[in-house]
mmCIF file of C-alpha atoms in Angstrom:
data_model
loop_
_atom_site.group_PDB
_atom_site.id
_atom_site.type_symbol
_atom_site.label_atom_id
_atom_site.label_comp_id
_atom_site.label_asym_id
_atom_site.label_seq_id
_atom_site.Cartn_x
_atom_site.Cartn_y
_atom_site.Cartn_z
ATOM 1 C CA UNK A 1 -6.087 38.568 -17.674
ATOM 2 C CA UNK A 2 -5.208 36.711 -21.112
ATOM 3 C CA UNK A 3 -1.802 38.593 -20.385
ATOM 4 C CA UNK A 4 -1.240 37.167 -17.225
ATOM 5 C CA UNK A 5 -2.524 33.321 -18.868
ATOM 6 C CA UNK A 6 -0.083 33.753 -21.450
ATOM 7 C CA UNK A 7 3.000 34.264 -19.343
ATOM 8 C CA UNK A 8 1.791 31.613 -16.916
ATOM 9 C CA UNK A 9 2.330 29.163 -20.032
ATOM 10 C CA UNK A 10 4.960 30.067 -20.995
ATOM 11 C CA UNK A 11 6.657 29.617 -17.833
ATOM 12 C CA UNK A 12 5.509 26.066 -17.159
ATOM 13 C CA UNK A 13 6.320 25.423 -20.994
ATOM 14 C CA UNK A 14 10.022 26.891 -20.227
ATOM 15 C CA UNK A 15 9.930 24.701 -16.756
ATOM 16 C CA UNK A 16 8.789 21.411 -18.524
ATOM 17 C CA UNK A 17 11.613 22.091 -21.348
ATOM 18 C CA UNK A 18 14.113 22.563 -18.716
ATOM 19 C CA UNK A 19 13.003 19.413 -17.190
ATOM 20 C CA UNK A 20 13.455 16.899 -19.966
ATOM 21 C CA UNK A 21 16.737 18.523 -21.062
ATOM 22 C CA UNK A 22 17.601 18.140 -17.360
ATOM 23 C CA UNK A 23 17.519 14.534 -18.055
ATOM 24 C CA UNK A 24 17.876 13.879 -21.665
ATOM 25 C CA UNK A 25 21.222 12.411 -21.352
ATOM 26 C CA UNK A 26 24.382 12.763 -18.761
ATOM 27 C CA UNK A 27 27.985 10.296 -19.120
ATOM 28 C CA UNK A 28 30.549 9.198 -17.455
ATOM 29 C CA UNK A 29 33.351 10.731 -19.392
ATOM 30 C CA UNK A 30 33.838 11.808 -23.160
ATOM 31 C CA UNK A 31 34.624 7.947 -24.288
ATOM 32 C CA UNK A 32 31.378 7.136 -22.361
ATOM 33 C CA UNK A 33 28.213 5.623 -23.242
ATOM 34 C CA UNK A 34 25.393 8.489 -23.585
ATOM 35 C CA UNK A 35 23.422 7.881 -20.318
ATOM 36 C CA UNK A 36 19.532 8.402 -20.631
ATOM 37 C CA UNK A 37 16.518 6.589 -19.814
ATOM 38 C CA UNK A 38 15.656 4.025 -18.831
ATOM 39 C CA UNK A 39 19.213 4.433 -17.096
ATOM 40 C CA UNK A 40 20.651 6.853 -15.016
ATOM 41 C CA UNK A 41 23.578 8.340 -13.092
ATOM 42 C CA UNK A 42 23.545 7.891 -9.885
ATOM 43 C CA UNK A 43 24.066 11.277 -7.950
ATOM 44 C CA UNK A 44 24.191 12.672 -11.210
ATOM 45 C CA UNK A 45 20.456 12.429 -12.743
ATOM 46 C CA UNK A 46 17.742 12.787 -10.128
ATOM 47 C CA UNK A 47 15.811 10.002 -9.538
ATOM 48 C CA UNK A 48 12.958 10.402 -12.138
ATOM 49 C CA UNK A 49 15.536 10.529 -15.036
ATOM 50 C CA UNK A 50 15.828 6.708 -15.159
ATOM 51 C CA UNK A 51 13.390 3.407 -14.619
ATOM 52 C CA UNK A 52 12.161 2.118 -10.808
ATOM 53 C CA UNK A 53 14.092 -0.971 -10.923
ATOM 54 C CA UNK A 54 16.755 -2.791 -9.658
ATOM 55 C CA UNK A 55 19.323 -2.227 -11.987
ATOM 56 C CA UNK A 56 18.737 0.942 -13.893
ATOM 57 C CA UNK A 57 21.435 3.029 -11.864
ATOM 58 C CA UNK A 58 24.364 3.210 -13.106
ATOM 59 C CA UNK A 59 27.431 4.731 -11.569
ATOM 60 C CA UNK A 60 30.863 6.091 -12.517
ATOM 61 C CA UNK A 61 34.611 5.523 -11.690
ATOM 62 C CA UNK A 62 37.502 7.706 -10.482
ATOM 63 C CA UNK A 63 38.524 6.578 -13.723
ATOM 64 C CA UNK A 64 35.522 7.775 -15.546
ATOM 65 C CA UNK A 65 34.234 4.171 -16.613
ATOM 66 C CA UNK A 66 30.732 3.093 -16.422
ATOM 67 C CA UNK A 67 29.731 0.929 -14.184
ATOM 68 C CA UNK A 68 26.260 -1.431 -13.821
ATOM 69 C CA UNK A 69 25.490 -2.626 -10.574
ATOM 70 C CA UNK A 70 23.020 -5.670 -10.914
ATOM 71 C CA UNK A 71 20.722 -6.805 -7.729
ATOM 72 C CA UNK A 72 23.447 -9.570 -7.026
ATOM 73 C CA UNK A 73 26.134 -7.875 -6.726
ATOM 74 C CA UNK A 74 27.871 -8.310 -9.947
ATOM 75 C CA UNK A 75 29.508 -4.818 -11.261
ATOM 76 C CA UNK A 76 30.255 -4.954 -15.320
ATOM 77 C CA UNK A 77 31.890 -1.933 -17.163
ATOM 78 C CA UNK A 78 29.922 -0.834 -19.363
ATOM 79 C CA UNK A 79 31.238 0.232 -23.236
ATOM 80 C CA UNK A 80 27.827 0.526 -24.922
ATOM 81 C CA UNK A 81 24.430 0.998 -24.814
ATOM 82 C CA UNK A 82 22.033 0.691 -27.795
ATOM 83 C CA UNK A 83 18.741 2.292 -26.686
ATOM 84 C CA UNK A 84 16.704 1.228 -30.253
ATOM 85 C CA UNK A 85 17.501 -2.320 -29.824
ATOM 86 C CA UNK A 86 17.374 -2.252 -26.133
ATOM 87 C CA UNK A 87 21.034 -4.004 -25.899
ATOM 88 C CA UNK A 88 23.856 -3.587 -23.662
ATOM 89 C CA UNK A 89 27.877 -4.815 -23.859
ATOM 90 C CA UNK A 90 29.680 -4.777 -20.832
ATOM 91 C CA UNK A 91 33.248 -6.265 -19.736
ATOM 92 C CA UNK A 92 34.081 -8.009 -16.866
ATOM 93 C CA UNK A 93 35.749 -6.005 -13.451
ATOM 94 C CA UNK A 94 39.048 -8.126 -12.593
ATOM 95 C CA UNK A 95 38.004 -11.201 -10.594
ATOM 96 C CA UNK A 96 34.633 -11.169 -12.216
ATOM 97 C CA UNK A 97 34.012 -14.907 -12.426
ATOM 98 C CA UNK A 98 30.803 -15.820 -14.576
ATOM 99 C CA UNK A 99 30.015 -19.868 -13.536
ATOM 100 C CA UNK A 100 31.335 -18.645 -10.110
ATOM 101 C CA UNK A 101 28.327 -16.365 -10.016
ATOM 102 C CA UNK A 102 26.120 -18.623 -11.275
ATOM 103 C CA UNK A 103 26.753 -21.568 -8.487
ATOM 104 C CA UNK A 104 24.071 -19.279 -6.579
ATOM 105 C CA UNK A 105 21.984 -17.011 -9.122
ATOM 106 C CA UNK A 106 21.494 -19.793 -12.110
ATOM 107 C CA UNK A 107 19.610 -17.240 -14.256
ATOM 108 C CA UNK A 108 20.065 -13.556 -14.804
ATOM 109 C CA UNK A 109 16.583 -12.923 -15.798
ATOM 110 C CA UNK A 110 15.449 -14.258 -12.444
ATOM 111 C CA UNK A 111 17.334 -11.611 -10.348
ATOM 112 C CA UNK A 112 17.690 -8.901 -12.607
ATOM 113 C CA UNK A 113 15.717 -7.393 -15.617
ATOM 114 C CA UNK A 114 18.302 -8.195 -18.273
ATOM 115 C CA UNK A 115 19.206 -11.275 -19.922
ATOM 116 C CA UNK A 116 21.494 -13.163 -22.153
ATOM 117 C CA UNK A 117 21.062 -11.808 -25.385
ATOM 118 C CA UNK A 118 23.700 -14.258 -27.302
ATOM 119 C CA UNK A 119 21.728 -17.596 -27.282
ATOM 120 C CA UNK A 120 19.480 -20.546 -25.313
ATOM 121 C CA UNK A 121 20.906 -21.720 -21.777
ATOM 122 C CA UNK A 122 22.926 -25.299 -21.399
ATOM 123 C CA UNK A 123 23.401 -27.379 -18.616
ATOM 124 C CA UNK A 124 26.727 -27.909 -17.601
ATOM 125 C CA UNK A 125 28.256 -30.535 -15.142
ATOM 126 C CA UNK A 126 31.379 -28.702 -13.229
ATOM 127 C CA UNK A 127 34.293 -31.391 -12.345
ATOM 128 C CA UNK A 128 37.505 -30.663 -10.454
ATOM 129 C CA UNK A 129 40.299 -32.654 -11.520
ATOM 130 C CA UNK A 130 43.914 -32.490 -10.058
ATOM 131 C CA UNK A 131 45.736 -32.537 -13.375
ATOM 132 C CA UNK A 132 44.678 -31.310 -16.708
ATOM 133 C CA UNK A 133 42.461 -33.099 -18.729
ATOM 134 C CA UNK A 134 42.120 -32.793 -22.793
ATOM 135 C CA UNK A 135 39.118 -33.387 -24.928
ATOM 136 C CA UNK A 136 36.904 -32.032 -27.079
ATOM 137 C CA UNK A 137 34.109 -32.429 -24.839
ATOM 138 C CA UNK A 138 35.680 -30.531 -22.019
ATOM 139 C CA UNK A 139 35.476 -26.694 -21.460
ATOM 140 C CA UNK A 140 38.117 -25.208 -19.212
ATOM 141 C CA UNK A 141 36.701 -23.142 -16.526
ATOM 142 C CA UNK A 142 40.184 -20.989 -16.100
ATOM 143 C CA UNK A 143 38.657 -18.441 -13.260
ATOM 144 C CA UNK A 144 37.593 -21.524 -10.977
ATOM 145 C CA UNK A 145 41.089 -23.170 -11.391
ATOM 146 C CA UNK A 146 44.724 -22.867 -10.131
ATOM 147 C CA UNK A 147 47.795 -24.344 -10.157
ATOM 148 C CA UNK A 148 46.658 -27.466 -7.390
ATOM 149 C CA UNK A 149 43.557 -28.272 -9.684
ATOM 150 C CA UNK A 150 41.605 -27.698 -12.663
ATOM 151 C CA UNK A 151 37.984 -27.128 -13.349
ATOM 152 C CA UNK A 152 36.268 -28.393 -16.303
ATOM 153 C CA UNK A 153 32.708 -28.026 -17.852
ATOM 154 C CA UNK A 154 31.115 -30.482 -19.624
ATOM 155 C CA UNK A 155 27.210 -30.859 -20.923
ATOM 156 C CA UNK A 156 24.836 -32.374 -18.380
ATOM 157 C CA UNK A 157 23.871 -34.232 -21.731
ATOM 158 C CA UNK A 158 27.061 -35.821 -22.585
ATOM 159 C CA UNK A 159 27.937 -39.826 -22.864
ATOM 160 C CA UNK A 160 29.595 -41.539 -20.977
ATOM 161 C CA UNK A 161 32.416 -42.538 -23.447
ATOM 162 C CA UNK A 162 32.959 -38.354 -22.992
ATOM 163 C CA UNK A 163 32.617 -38.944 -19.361
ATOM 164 C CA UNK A 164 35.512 -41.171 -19.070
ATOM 165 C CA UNK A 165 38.681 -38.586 -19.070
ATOM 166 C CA UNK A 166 36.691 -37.420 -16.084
ATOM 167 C CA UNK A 167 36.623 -40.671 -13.943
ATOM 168 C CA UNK A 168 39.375 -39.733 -11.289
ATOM 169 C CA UNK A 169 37.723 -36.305 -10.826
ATOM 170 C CA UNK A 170 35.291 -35.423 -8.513
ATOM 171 C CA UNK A 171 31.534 -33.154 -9.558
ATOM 172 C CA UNK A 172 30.860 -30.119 -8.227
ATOM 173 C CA UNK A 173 28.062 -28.154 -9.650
ATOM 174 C CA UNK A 174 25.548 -28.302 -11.910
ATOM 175 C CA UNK A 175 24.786 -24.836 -13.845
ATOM 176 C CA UNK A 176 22.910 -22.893 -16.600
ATOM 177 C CA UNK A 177 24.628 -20.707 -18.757
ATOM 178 C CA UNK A 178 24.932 -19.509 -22.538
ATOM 179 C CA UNK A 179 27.529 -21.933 -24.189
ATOM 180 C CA UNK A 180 29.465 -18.690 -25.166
ATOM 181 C CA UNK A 181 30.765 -17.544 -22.045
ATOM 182 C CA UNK A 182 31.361 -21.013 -20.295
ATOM 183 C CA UNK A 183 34.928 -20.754 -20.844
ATOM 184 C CA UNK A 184 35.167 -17.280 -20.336
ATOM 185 C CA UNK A 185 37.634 -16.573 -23.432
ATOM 186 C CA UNK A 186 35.176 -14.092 -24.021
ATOM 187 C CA UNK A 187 35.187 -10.532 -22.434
ATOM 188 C CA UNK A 188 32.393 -9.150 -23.582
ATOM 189 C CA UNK A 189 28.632 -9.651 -22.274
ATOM 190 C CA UNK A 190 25.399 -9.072 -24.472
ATOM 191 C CA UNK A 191 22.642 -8.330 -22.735
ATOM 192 C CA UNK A 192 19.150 -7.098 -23.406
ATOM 193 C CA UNK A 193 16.275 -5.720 -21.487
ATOM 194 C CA UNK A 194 12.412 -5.704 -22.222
ATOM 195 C CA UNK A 195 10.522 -3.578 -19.529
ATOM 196 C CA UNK A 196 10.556 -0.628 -20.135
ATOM 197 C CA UNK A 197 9.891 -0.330 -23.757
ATOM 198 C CA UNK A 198 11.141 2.531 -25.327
ATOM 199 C CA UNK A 199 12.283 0.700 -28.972
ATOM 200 C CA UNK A 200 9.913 2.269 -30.552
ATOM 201 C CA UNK A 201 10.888 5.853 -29.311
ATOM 202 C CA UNK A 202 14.390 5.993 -29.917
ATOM 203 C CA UNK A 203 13.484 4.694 -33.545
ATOM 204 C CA UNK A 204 11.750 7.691 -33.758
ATOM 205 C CA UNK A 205 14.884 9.907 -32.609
ATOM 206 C CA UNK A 206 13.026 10.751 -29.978
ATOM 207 C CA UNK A 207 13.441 10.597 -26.095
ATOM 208 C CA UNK A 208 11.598 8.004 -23.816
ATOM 209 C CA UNK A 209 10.251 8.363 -20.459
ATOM 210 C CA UNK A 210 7.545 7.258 -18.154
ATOM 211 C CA UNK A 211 3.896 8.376 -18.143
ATOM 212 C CA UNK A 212 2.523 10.305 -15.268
ATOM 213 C CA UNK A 213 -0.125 9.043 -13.132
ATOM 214 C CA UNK A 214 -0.154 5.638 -14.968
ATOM 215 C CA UNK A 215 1.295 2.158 -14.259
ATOM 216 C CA UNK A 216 5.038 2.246 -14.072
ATOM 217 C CA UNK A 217 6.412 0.318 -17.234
ATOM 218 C CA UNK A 218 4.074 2.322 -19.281
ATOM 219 C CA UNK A 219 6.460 4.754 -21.177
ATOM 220 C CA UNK A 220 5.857 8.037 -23.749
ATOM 221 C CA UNK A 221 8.003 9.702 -26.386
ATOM 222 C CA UNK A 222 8.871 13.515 -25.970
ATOM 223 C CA UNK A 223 11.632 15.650 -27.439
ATOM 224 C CA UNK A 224 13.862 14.866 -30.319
ATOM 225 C CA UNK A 225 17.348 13.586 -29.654
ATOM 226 C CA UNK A 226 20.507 15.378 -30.736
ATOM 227 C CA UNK A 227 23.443 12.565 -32.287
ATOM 228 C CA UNK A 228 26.515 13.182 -29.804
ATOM 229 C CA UNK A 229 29.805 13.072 -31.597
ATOM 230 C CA UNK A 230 31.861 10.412 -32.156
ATOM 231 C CA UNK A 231 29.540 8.282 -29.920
ATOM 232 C CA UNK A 232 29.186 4.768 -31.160
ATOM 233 C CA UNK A 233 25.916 3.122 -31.282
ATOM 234 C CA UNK A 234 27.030 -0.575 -31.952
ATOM 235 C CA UNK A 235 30.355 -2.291 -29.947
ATOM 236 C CA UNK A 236 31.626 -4.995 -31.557
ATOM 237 C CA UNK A 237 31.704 -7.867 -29.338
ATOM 238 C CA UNK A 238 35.175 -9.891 -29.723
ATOM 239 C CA UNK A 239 37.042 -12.317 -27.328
#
C-alpha cells in the first residue's frame, strides 16, 4: 500500500513538472523575445500558459517576428519583453499610424491592459493645411499627410500668437497622446502592464503563473528560470 502511494506521487509530481516546463517559455524564432507568462503563443502554448485577457496572445510571422495583437486592432512587432519590470518595446507594422489610431481609441489603457510607459498624455489640436507650415510650435504629423496637404499638431494649450501660422488651415481632431510619439520620428513603443503581477517573481528567477481555484489576477511563483543565450533583457529604444 505505501508502495503503491509512493509511485502515485511520483507520477503526479513527474505530470505537474511536465506541465510547467510545458509552458515555461516558447518563441518565435532564435532572435525572438522568450515567450512566457503572462503571454503566450498562440497555437503554440495551450491556453493556460498565458493571462485571460485581451491582449496576452501573441502570435508569430512567416517571417518568424513577434507579433501583439491589441483589442483594437493595432498589430506591433514585438523586439522585447522585460518580465521583472513588466515592460514591453514594440515597432510599428508598415502603415501603422499612431494619432490615426487614436482619432477613435484616445487612450490605450482604456481598451487594452497596457499603457504608455514613456510619460503623461497632452492634448493636441490636429490642423490640415494645404502647404507646409514652419514653427516651433508645430509638430508634423507625416503618416496623416501627403503631397496635396499637410497635417500638423499643435498643443490644445497653445496661444494664439502660435496659432497664427495656422489661420488658413482648417481643425480636425482633437487627441491625447504622449508628446514622444506625436510626430512619429520615433519607432519604438514603451509600454507597460500592471495586472497580472508577476514583478516580484521573475525578481526571484523564478516563473509566474496563476493560482488555482482563486480570483484570476491573483498569480504564484513556481520553478526557477534558466537564462537563454544571447537573449537580451533590455532594448534600447532609439528613433
Amino acid at each position: 500500500m505505501v508502495a503503491c502511494l509512493f509511485l502515485l506521487s511520483i507520477f503526479f509530481v513527474h505530470h505537474a513538472v511536465g506541465l510547467n516546463d510545458h509552458c515555461s517559455k516558447s518563441s518565435c524564432g532564435m532572435q525572438g523575445p522568450p515567450v512566457r507568462f503572462p503571454f503566450r503563443i498562440k497555437g503554440r502554448q495551450p491556453l493556460h500558459c498565458g493571462y485571460p485577457a485581451a491582449g496576452f496572445d501573441l502570435s508569430c510571422t512567416e517571417k518568424s517576428h513577434t507579433v501583439l495583437e491589441l483589442p483594437n486592432s493595432w498589430k506591433l512587432l514585438v523586439q522585447a519583453i522585460d518580465y521583472e519590470f513588466q515592460e514591453i518595446y514594440a515597432t510599428y507594422l508598415d502603415g501603422f499610424c499612431l494619432p490615426r489610431r487614436l482619432l477613435f481609441n484616445s487612450n490605450l489603457s482604456d481598451i487594452s491592459p497596457f499603457f504608455f510607459m514613456d510619460g503623461l498624455y497632452y492634448s493636441y489640436n490636429l490642423f490640415n493645411c494645404s502647404s507646409q507650415k514652419e514653427h516651433y510650435s508645430l509638430r508634423p504629423v507625416s503618416c496623416l499627410s501627403d503631397l496635396r496637404y499637410h497635417v500638423y499638431a499643435i498643443s490644445s494649450h497653445a496661444s494664439f500668437q502660435d496659432l497664427v501660422p495656422l489661420l488658413s488651415c482648417s481643425k480636425l481632431h482633437n487627441i491625447s497622446i504622449v508628446a514622444e510619439y506625436v510626430s512619429i520620428h520615433r519607432k519604438v513603443l514603451q509600454l507597460k502592464w500592471n495586472s497580472p503581477e508577476c514583478s516580484y517573481c521573475e525578481a526571484k528567477g523564478k516563473y509566474c503563473r496563476l493560482k488555482s481555484n482563486t480570483i484570476v489576477s491573483e498569480t504564484e511563483c513556481y520553478g526557477i528560470i534558466k537564462p537563454t543565450k544571447g537573449s537580451a533583457i533590455k532594448f534600447m529604444a532609439t528613433g
